[in-house]
Amino acid sequence: QVQLVESGGGSVESGGSLRLSCAASGHTYNWKSMGWFRQAPGKGREGVAAINRDGNTAYANFASGRFTISQDNAKNTLYLQMNNLRPDDSAMYYCAIGRTLSLQRTVAAGGYGMDYWGKGTLVTISS
């Protein structure tokens, strides 16, 4: 079992920044990739960014250039730095961990290959 706890969400104005964190605990030694996903009210879940143990990354088009995914393997913590936030970035943001090696696919498919999920942290961007 793996436990994931997200933090760092909040309310900011358009153009602002937030840094999300995801602390992983439990049996994390088998994981191949971690990622951030989001779901806005009335919409399906979509991939934001993913990273593997080697530090390779993949981003959704809307995230590229504005968001940065990173990890601290020693702390078992995943981060998402979000800059130049827009109102349409408002959503519940979830982190997930899994065994997939296909970062592009997990981002494109909104979580393909992810085995464990956190409960999410809410991000609200006002105009």
CSV table of N, CA and C in Angstrom, one decimal:
chain,number,residue,atom,x,y,z
A,1,GLN,N,0.8,-1.2,0.0
A,1,GLN,CA,0.0,0.0,0.0
A,1,GLN,C,0.9,1.3,0.0
A,2,VAL,N,0.4,2.3,-0.6
A,2,VAL,CA,1.0,3.6,-0.7
A,2,VAL,C,0.0,4.6,-0.3
A,3,GLN,N,0.5,5.6,0.5
A,3,GLN,CA,-0.4,6.7,0.9
A,3,GLN,C,0.2,8.0,0.3
A,4,LEU,N,-0.7,8.8,-0.3
A,4,LEU,CA,-0.3,10.0,-0.9
A,4,LEU,C,-1.1,11.2,-0.3
A,5,VAL,N,-0.4,12.2,0.1
A,5,VAL,CA,-1.1,13.3,0.8
A,5,VAL,C,-0.6,14.6,0.1
A,6,GLU,N,-1.6,15.3,-0.6
A,6,GLU,CA,-1.3,16.5,-1.3
A,6,GLU,C,-1.4,17.7,-0.4
A,7,SER,N,-0.7,18.8,-0.7
A,7,SER,CA,-0.9,20.0,0.1
A,7,SER,C,-0.4,21.2,-0.8
A,8,GLY,N,-0.7,22.4,-0.4
A,8,GLY,CA,-0.3,23.6,-1.2
A,8,GLY,C,-1.3,24.3,-2.0
A,9,GLY,N,-2.5,23.7,-2.1
A,9,GLY,CA,-3.6,24.3,-2.8
A,9,GLY,C,-4.0,25.6,-2.1
A,10,GLY,N,-4.8,26.4,-2.8
A,10,GLY,CA,-5.4,27.6,-2.2
A,10,GLY,C,-6.0,28.5,-3.3
A,11,SER,N,-6.3,29.7,-2.9
A,11,SER,CA,-6.9,30.7,-3.7
A,11,SER,C,-5.9,31.8,-4.1
A,12,VAL,N,-5.7,32.0,-5.3
A,12,VAL,CA,-4.8,33.1,-5.8
A,12,VAL,C,-5.5,33.8,-7.0
A,13,GLU,N,-5.0,35.0,-7.2
A,13,GLU,CA,-5.5,35.8,-8.4
A,13,GLU,C,-4.8,35.3,-9.7
A,14,SER,N,-5.5,35.6,-10.7
A,14,SER,CA,-4.9,35.2,-12.1
A,14,SER,C,-3.5,35.8,-12.2
A,15,GLY,N,-2.6,35.0,-12.7
A,15,GLY,CA,-1.2,35.5,-12.9
A,15,GLY,C,-0.3,35.1,-11.7
A,16,GLY,N,-1.0,34.6,-10.6
A,16,GLY,CA,-0.2,34.2,-9.5
A,16,GLY,C,0.4,32.8,-9.6
A,17,SER,N,1.0,32.4,-8.5
A,17,SER,CA,1.7,31.1,-8.5
A,17,SER,C,1.3,30.3,-7.3
A,18,LEU,N,1.4,29.0,-7.4
A,18,LEU,CA,1.3,28.1,-6.3
A,18,LEU,C,2.3,26.9,-6.5
A,19,ARG,N,2.6,26.3,-5.3
A,19,ARG,CA,3.5,25.2,-5.4
A,19,ARG,C,2.8,24.0,-4.6
A,20,LEU,N,2.4,23.0,-5.3
A,20,LEU,CA,1.8,21.9,-4.7
A,20,LEU,C,2.8,20.8,-4.3
A,21,SER,N,2.6,20.1,-3.2
A,21,SER,CA,3.4,19.1,-2.8
A,21,SER,C,2.6,17.8,-2.6
A,22,CYS,N,3.3,16.7,-2.7
A,22,CYS,CA,2.6,15.4,-2.5
A,22,CYS,C,3.6,14.5,-1.8
A,23,ALA,N,3.3,14.2,-0.5
A,23,ALA,CA,4.2,13.3,0.3
A,23,ALA,C,3.7,11.9,0.1
A,24,ALA,N,4.6,11.0,-0.2
A,24,ALA,CA,4.3,9.6,-0.4
A,24,ALA,C,4.9,8.8,0.7
A,25,SER,N,4.2,7.8,1.2
A,25,SER,CA,4.7,6.9,2.2
A,25,SER,C,4.2,5.5,2.0
A,26,GLY,N,4.8,4.6,2.7
A,26,GLY,CA,4.4,3.2,2.4
A,26,GLY,C,5.3,2.5,1.5
A,27,HIS,N,4.8,1.6,0.7
A,27,HIS,CA,5.6,0.8,-0.2
A,27,HIS,C,5.9,1.5,-1.5
A,28,THR,N,6.7,2.5,-1.5
A,28,THR,CA,7.0,3.3,-2.7
A,28,THR,C,8.1,2.7,-3.5
A,29,TYR,N,8.8,1.7,-3.1
A,29,TYR,CA,10.0,1.3,-3.8
A,29,TYR,C,9.8,0.7,-5.2
A,30,ASN,N,8.6,0.3,-5.5
A,30,ASN,CA,8.3,-0.3,-6.8
A,30,ASN,C,7.8,0.7,-7.8
A,31,TRP,N,7.7,1.9,-7.4
A,31,TRP,CA,7.0,2.9,-8.4
A,31,TRP,C,8.0,3.2,-9.5
A,32,LYS,N,7.4,3.5,-10.7
A,32,LYS,CA,8.1,3.9,-11.8
A,32,LYS,C,7.9,5.3,-12.2
A,33,SER,N,6.7,5.8,-11.9
A,33,SER,CA,6.3,7.2,-12.3
A,33,SER,C,5.4,7.8,-11.3
A,34,MET,N,5.4,9.1,-11.2
A,34,MET,CA,4.4,9.8,-10.4
A,34,MET,C,3.8,10.9,-11.3
A,35,GLY,N,2.7,11.4,-10.9
A,35,GLY,CA,2.1,12.5,-11.8
A,35,GLY,C,1.1,13.3,-11.0
A,36,TRP,N,0.8,14.4,-11.7
A,36,TRP,CA,-0.3,15.3,-11.2
A,36,TRP,C,-1.4,15.3,-12.2
A,37,PHE,N,-2.6,15.3,-11.7
A,37,PHE,CA,-3.8,15.3,-12.5
A,37,PHE,C,-4.8,16.2,-11.9
A,38,ARG,N,-5.8,16.7,-12.6
A,38,ARG,CA,-6.7,17.6,-12.1
A,38,ARG,C,-8.1,17.3,-12.6
A,39,GLN,N,-9.1,17.8,-11.9
A,39,GLN,CA,-10.5,17.6,-12.3
A,39,GLN,C,-11.3,18.8,-11.8
A,40,ALA,N,-11.8,19.5,-12.8
A,40,ALA,CA,-12.7,20.7,-12.5
A,40,ALA,C,-14.1,20.2,-12.4
A,41,PRO,N,-15.0,21.0,-11.7
A,41,PRO,CA,-16.4,20.6,-11.5
A,41,PRO,C,-17.0,20.4,-12.9
A,42,GLY,N,-17.7,19.3,-13.0
A,42,GLY,CA,-18.4,19.0,-14.3
A,42,GLY,C,-17.6,18.5,-15.4
A,43,LYS,N,-16.3,18.3,-15.2
A,43,LYS,CA,-15.4,17.8,-16.2
A,43,LYS,C,-14.7,16.5,-15.8
A,44,GLY,N,-14.1,15.9,-16.8
A,44,GLY,CA,-13.4,14.7,-16.5
A,44,GLY,C,-12.0,15.0,-16.0
A,45,ARG,N,-11.3,13.9,-15.5
A,45,ARG,CA,-10.0,14.1,-15.0
A,45,ARG,C,-9.0,14.2,-16.2
A,46,GLU,N,-8.0,15.1,-16.0
A,46,GLU,CA,-7.1,15.3,-17.1
A,46,GLU,C,-5.7,15.3,-16.5
A,47,GLY,N,-4.7,14.8,-17.3
A,47,GLY,CA,-3.3,14.8,-16.9
A,47,GLY,C,-2.7,16.2,-16.9
A,48,VAL,N,-1.8,16.5,-16.0
A,48,VAL,CA,-1.1,17.7,-16.0
A,48,VAL,C,0.3,17.5,-16.3
A,49,ALA,N,1.0,16.6,-15.5
A,49,ALA,CA,2.4,16.4,-15.7
A,49,ALA,C,2.8,15.1,-15.1
A,50,ALA,N,3.8,14.4,-15.5
A,50,ALA,CA,4.3,13.2,-15.0
A,50,ALA,C,5.8,13.1,-15.0
A,51,ILE,N,6.4,12.3,-14.1
A,51,ILE,CA,7.8,12.2,-14.0
A,51,ILE,C,8.2,10.8,-13.6
A,52,ASN,N,9.3,10.3,-14.1
A,52,ASN,CA,9.8,9.0,-13.7
A,52,ASN,C,11.0,9.1,-12.8
A,53,ARG,N,11.5,8.0,-12.4
A,53,ARG,CA,12.6,8.0,-11.4
A,53,ARG,C,13.8,8.6,-11.9
A,54,ASP,N,14.0,8.6,-13.2
A,54,ASP,CA,15.2,9.2,-13.8
A,54,ASP,C,15.1,10.7,-14.0
A,55,GLY,N,13.9,11.2,-13.7
A,55,GLY,CA,13.7,12.7,-13.8
A,55,GLY,C,13.1,13.1,-15.2
A,56,ASN,N,12.8,12.1,-16.0
A,56,ASN,CA,12.2,12.5,-17.3
A,56,ASN,C,10.8,12.9,-17.0
A,57,THR,N,10.3,13.9,-17.8
A,57,THR,CA,9.0,14.5,-17.6
A,57,THR,C,8.2,14.5,-18.8
A,58,ALA,N,6.9,14.7,-18.6
A,58,ALA,CA,5.9,14.9,-19.7
A,58,ALA,C,4.9,15.9,-19.2
A,59,TYR,N,4.4,16.7,-20.1
A,59,TYR,CA,3.4,17.8,-19.7
A,59,TYR,C,2.3,17.8,-20.7
A,60,ALA,N,1.1,18.2,-20.1
A,60,ALA,CA,0.0,18.5,-21.0
A,60,ALA,C,0.3,19.8,-21.7
A,61,ASN,N,-0.3,20.0,-22.8
A,61,ASN,CA,0.0,21.3,-23.6
A,61,ASN,C,-0.3,22.5,-22.7
A,62,PHE,N,-1.4,22.5,-22.0
A,62,PHE,CA,-1.7,23.7,-21.2
A,62,PHE,C,-0.7,24.0,-20.1
A,63,ALA,N,0.0,22.9,-19.7
A,63,ALA,CA,0.9,23.1,-18.6
A,63,ALA,C,2.4,23.4,-19.0
A,64,SER,N,2.7,23.1,-20.2
A,64,SER,CA,4.0,23.3,-20.7
A,64,SER,C,4.4,24.8,-20.7
A,65,GLY,N,5.5,25.1,-20.1
A,65,GLY,CA,5.9,26.5,-20.0
A,65,GLY,C,5.4,27.2,-18.8
A,66,ARG,N,4.4,26.7,-18.2
A,66,ARG,CA,3.9,27.4,-17.0
A,66,ARG,C,4.1,26.6,-15.7
A,67,PHE,N,4.0,25.2,-15.9
A,67,PHE,CA,4.1,24.3,-14.7
A,67,PHE,C,5.4,23.6,-14.8
A,68,THR,N,5.9,23.2,-13.6
A,68,THR,CA,7.1,22.4,-13.5
A,68,THR,C,6.9,21.3,-12.5
A,69,ILE,N,7.1,20.1,-12.9
A,69,ILE,CA,7.0,18.9,-12.0
A,69,ILE,C,8.4,18.6,-11.6
A,70,SER,N,8.6,18.2,-10.3
A,70,SER,CA,9.9,17.8,-9.8
A,70,SER,C,9.7,16.9,-8.6
A,71,GLN,N,10.8,16.3,-8.2
A,71,GLN,CA,10.7,15.3,-7.1
A,71,GLN,C,11.9,15.4,-6.2
A,72,ASP,N,11.7,15.0,-5.0
A,72,ASP,CA,12.8,14.8,-4.1
A,72,ASP,C,12.7,13.4,-3.6
A,73,ASN,N,13.5,12.5,-4.2
A,73,ASN,CA,13.5,11.1,-4.0
A,73,ASN,C,13.8,10.8,-2.5
A,74,ALA,N,14.7,11.6,-1.9
A,74,ALA,CA,15.1,11.3,-0.6
A,74,ALA,C,14.0,11.6,0.4
A,75,LYS,N,13.1,12.5,0.0
A,75,LYS,CA,12.0,12.8,0.9
A,75,LYS,C,10.7,12.2,0.4
A,76,ASN,N,10.8,11.4,-0.7
A,76,ASN,CA,9.6,10.8,-1.3
A,76,ASN,C,8.5,11.8,-1.5
A,77,THR,N,8.9,13.0,-2.0
A,77,THR,CA,7.9,14.0,-2.2
A,77,THR,C,7.9,14.5,-3.7
A,78,LEU,N,6.7,14.7,-4.2
A,78,LEU,CA,6.5,15.2,-5.5
A,78,LEU,C,6.0,16.7,-5.4
A,79,TYR,N,6.5,17.5,-6.4
A,79,TYR,CA,6.1,18.9,-6.4
A,79,TYR,C,5.5,19.3,-7.8
A,80,LEU,N,4.7,20.3,-7.7
A,80,LEU,CA,4.2,20.9,-9.0
A,80,LEU,C,4.3,22.5,-8.8
A,81,GLN,N,5.2,23.1,-9.4
A,81,GLN,CA,5.3,24.6,-9.4
A,81,GLN,C,4.4,25.1,-10.5
A,82,MET,N,3.4,25.9,-10.1
A,82,MET,CA,2.5,26.4,-11.1
A,82,MET,C,2.6,28.0,-11.2
A,83,ASN,N,3.0,28.5,-12.3
A,83,ASN,CA,3.1,29.9,-12.5
A,83,ASN,C,2.1,30.5,-13.5
A,84,ASN,N,1.9,31.8,-13.5
A,84,ASN,CA,1.0,32.4,-14.4
A,84,ASN,C,-0.3,31.7,-14.5
A,85,LEU,N,-0.9,31.5,-13.3
A,85,LEU,CA,-2.1,30.7,-13.2
A,85,LEU,C,-3.3,31.5,-13.8
A,86,ARG,N,-4.3,30.7,-14.4
A,86,ARG,CA,-5.4,31.3,-15.0
A,86,ARG,C,-6.7,30.8,-14.4
A,87,PRO,N,-7.8,31.4,-14.5
A,87,PRO,CA,-9.1,30.9,-13.9
A,87,PRO,C,-9.4,29.5,-14.4
A,88,ASP,N,-9.0,29.1,-15.6
A,88,ASP,CA,-9.4,27.8,-16.1
A,88,ASP,C,-8.4,26.7,-15.5
A,89,ASP,N,-7.5,27.1,-14.7
A,89,ASP,CA,-6.6,26.2,-13.9
A,89,ASP,C,-7.3,25.7,-12.6
A,90,SER,N,-8.4,26.4,-12.3
A,90,SER,CA,-9.1,26.0,-11.1
A,90,SER,C,-9.6,24.6,-11.2
A,91,ALA,N,-9.3,23.8,-10.2
A,91,ALA,CA,-9.7,22.4,-10.1
A,91,ALA,C,-9.2,21.8,-8.9
A,92,MET,N,-9.6,20.5,-8.6
A,92,MET,CA,-9.0,19.7,-7.6
A,92,MET,C,-7.8,19.0,-8.2
A,93,TYR,N,-6.6,19.1,-7.6
A,93,TYR,CA,-5.4,18.6,-8.1
A,93,TYR,C,-5.0,17.3,-7.3
A,94,TYR,N,-4.8,16.3,-8.0
A,94,TYR,CA,-4.4,15.0,-7.4
A,94,TYR,C,-3.0,14.5,-7.8
A,95,CYS,N,-2.3,13.9,-6.9
A,95,CYS,CA,-1.1,13.2,-7.3
A,95,CYS,C,-1.4,11.7,-7.3
A,96,ALA,N,-0.6,11.1,-8.1
A,96,ALA,CA,-0.7,9.6,-8.2
A,96,ALA,C,0.6,9.0,-8.4
A,97,ILE,N,0.7,7.7,-8.1
A,97,ILE,CA,2.0,7.0,-8.3
A,97,ILE,C,1.6,5.6,-9.0
A,98,GLY,N,2.6,5.2,-9.8
A,98,GLY,CA,2.2,3.9,-10.5
A,98,GLY,C,3.5,3.3,-11.1
A,99,ARG,N,3.2,2.2,-11.9
A,99,ARG,CA,4.2,1.4,-12.5
A,99,ARG,C,4.4,1.7,-14.0
A,100,THR,N,3.6,2.6,-14.5
A,100,THR,CA,3.7,2.8,-16.0
A,100,THR,C,5.1,3.5,-16.3
A,101,LEU,N,5.6,3.2,-17.5
A,101,LEU,CA,6.8,3.8,-18.0
A,101,LEU,C,6.5,4.8,-19.1
A,102,SER,N,5.2,4.9,-19.4
A,102,SER,CA,4.8,5.7,-20.5
A,102,SER,C,4.2,7.0,-19.9
A,103,LEU,N,5.1,8.0,-19.8
A,103,LEU,CA,4.7,9.3,-19.2
A,103,LEU,C,3.7,10.0,-20.1
A,104,GLN,N,4.0,10.0,-21.4
A,104,GLN,CA,3.1,10.7,-22.3
A,104,GLN,C,1.7,10.1,-22.2
A,105,ARG,N,1.6,8.8,-22.2
A,105,ARG,CA,0.3,8.2,-22.2
A,105,ARG,C,-0.4,8.4,-20.9
A,106,THR,N,0.3,8.4,-19.8
A,106,THR,CA,-0.5,8.7,-18.5
A,106,THR,C,-1.0,10.1,-18.5
A,107,VAL,N,-0.2,11.1,-19.0
A,107,VAL,CA,-0.7,12.4,-19.1
A,107,VAL,C,-1.9,12.6,-20.0
A,108,ALA,N,-1.7,12.0,-21.2
A,108,ALA,CA,-2.8,12.1,-22.3
A,108,ALA,C,-4.1,11.4,-21.8
A,109,ALA,N,-3.9,10.3,-21.1
A,109,ALA,CA,-5.1,9.5,-20.7
A,109,ALA,C,-5.6,9.8,-19.3
A,110,GLY,N,-5.1,10.8,-18.7
A,110,GLY,CA,-5.6,11.2,-17.4
A,110,GLY,C,-5.4,10.3,-16.3
A,111,GLY,N,-4.2,9.5,-16.4
A,111,GLY,CA,-3.9,8.6,-15.3
A,111,GLY,C,-3.7,7.2,-15.6
A,112,TYR,N,-3.5,6.9,-16.9
A,112,TYR,CA,-3.2,5.5,-17.3
A,112,TYR,C,-2.0,5.0,-16.5
A,113,GLY,N,-2.1,3.8,-15.9
A,113,GLY,CA,-1.0,3.1,-15.2
A,113,GLY,C,-0.7,3.6,-13.8
A,114,MET,N,-1.6,4.5,-13.3
A,114,MET,CA,-1.4,5.0,-11.9
A,114,MET,C,-2.2,4.1,-11.0
A,115,ASP,N,-1.5,3.6,-10.0
A,115,ASP,CA,-2.1,2.6,-9.1
A,115,ASP,C,-2.7,3.2,-7.8
A,116,TYR,N,-2.1,4.3,-7.3
A,116,TYR,CA,-2.5,4.9,-6.0
A,116,TYR,C,-2.7,6.4,-6.2
A,117,TRP,N,-3.8,6.9,-5.5
A,117,TRP,CA,-4.1,8.3,-5.7
A,117,TRP,C,-4.3,9.0,-4.3
A,118,GLY,N,-3.9,10.2,-4.3
A,118,GLY,CA,-4.2,11.0,-3.1
A,118,GLY,C,-5.6,11.5,-3.1
A,119,LYS,N,-6.0,12.3,-2.1
A,119,LYS,CA,-7.4,12.8,-2.0
A,119,LYS,C,-7.5,14.2,-2.6
A,120,GLY,N,-6.4,14.8,-3.0
A,120,GLY,CA,-6.5,16.0,-3.7
A,120,GLY,C,-6.3,17.3,-2.9
A,121,THR,N,-6.0,18.4,-3.6
A,121,THR,CA,-5.9,19.7,-3.0
A,121,THR,C,-6.5,20.7,-3.9
A,122,LEU,N,-7.3,21.6,-3.4
A,122,LEU,CA,-8.1,22.4,-4.2
A,122,LEU,C,-7.4,23.7,-4.6
A,123,VAL,N,-7.4,24.0,-5.9
A,123,VAL,CA,-6.8,25.2,-6.4
A,123,VAL,C,-7.9,26.1,-7.0
A,124,THR,N,-8.0,27.3,-6.6
A,124,THR,CA,-9.0,28.3,-7.1
A,124,THR,C,-8.3,29.5,-7.6
A,125,ILE,N,-8.5,29.9,-8.8
A,125,ILE,CA,-7.9,31.1,-9.4
A,125,ILE,C,-9.0,32.1,-9.8
A,126,SER,N,-8.9,33.2,-9.2
A,126,SER,CA,-9.9,34.3,-9.5
A,126,SER,C,-9.3,35.2,-10.5
A,127,SER,N,-10.2,35.8,-11.3
A,127,SER,CA,-9.9,36.7,-12.4
A,127,SER,C,-9.7,38.1,-11.9
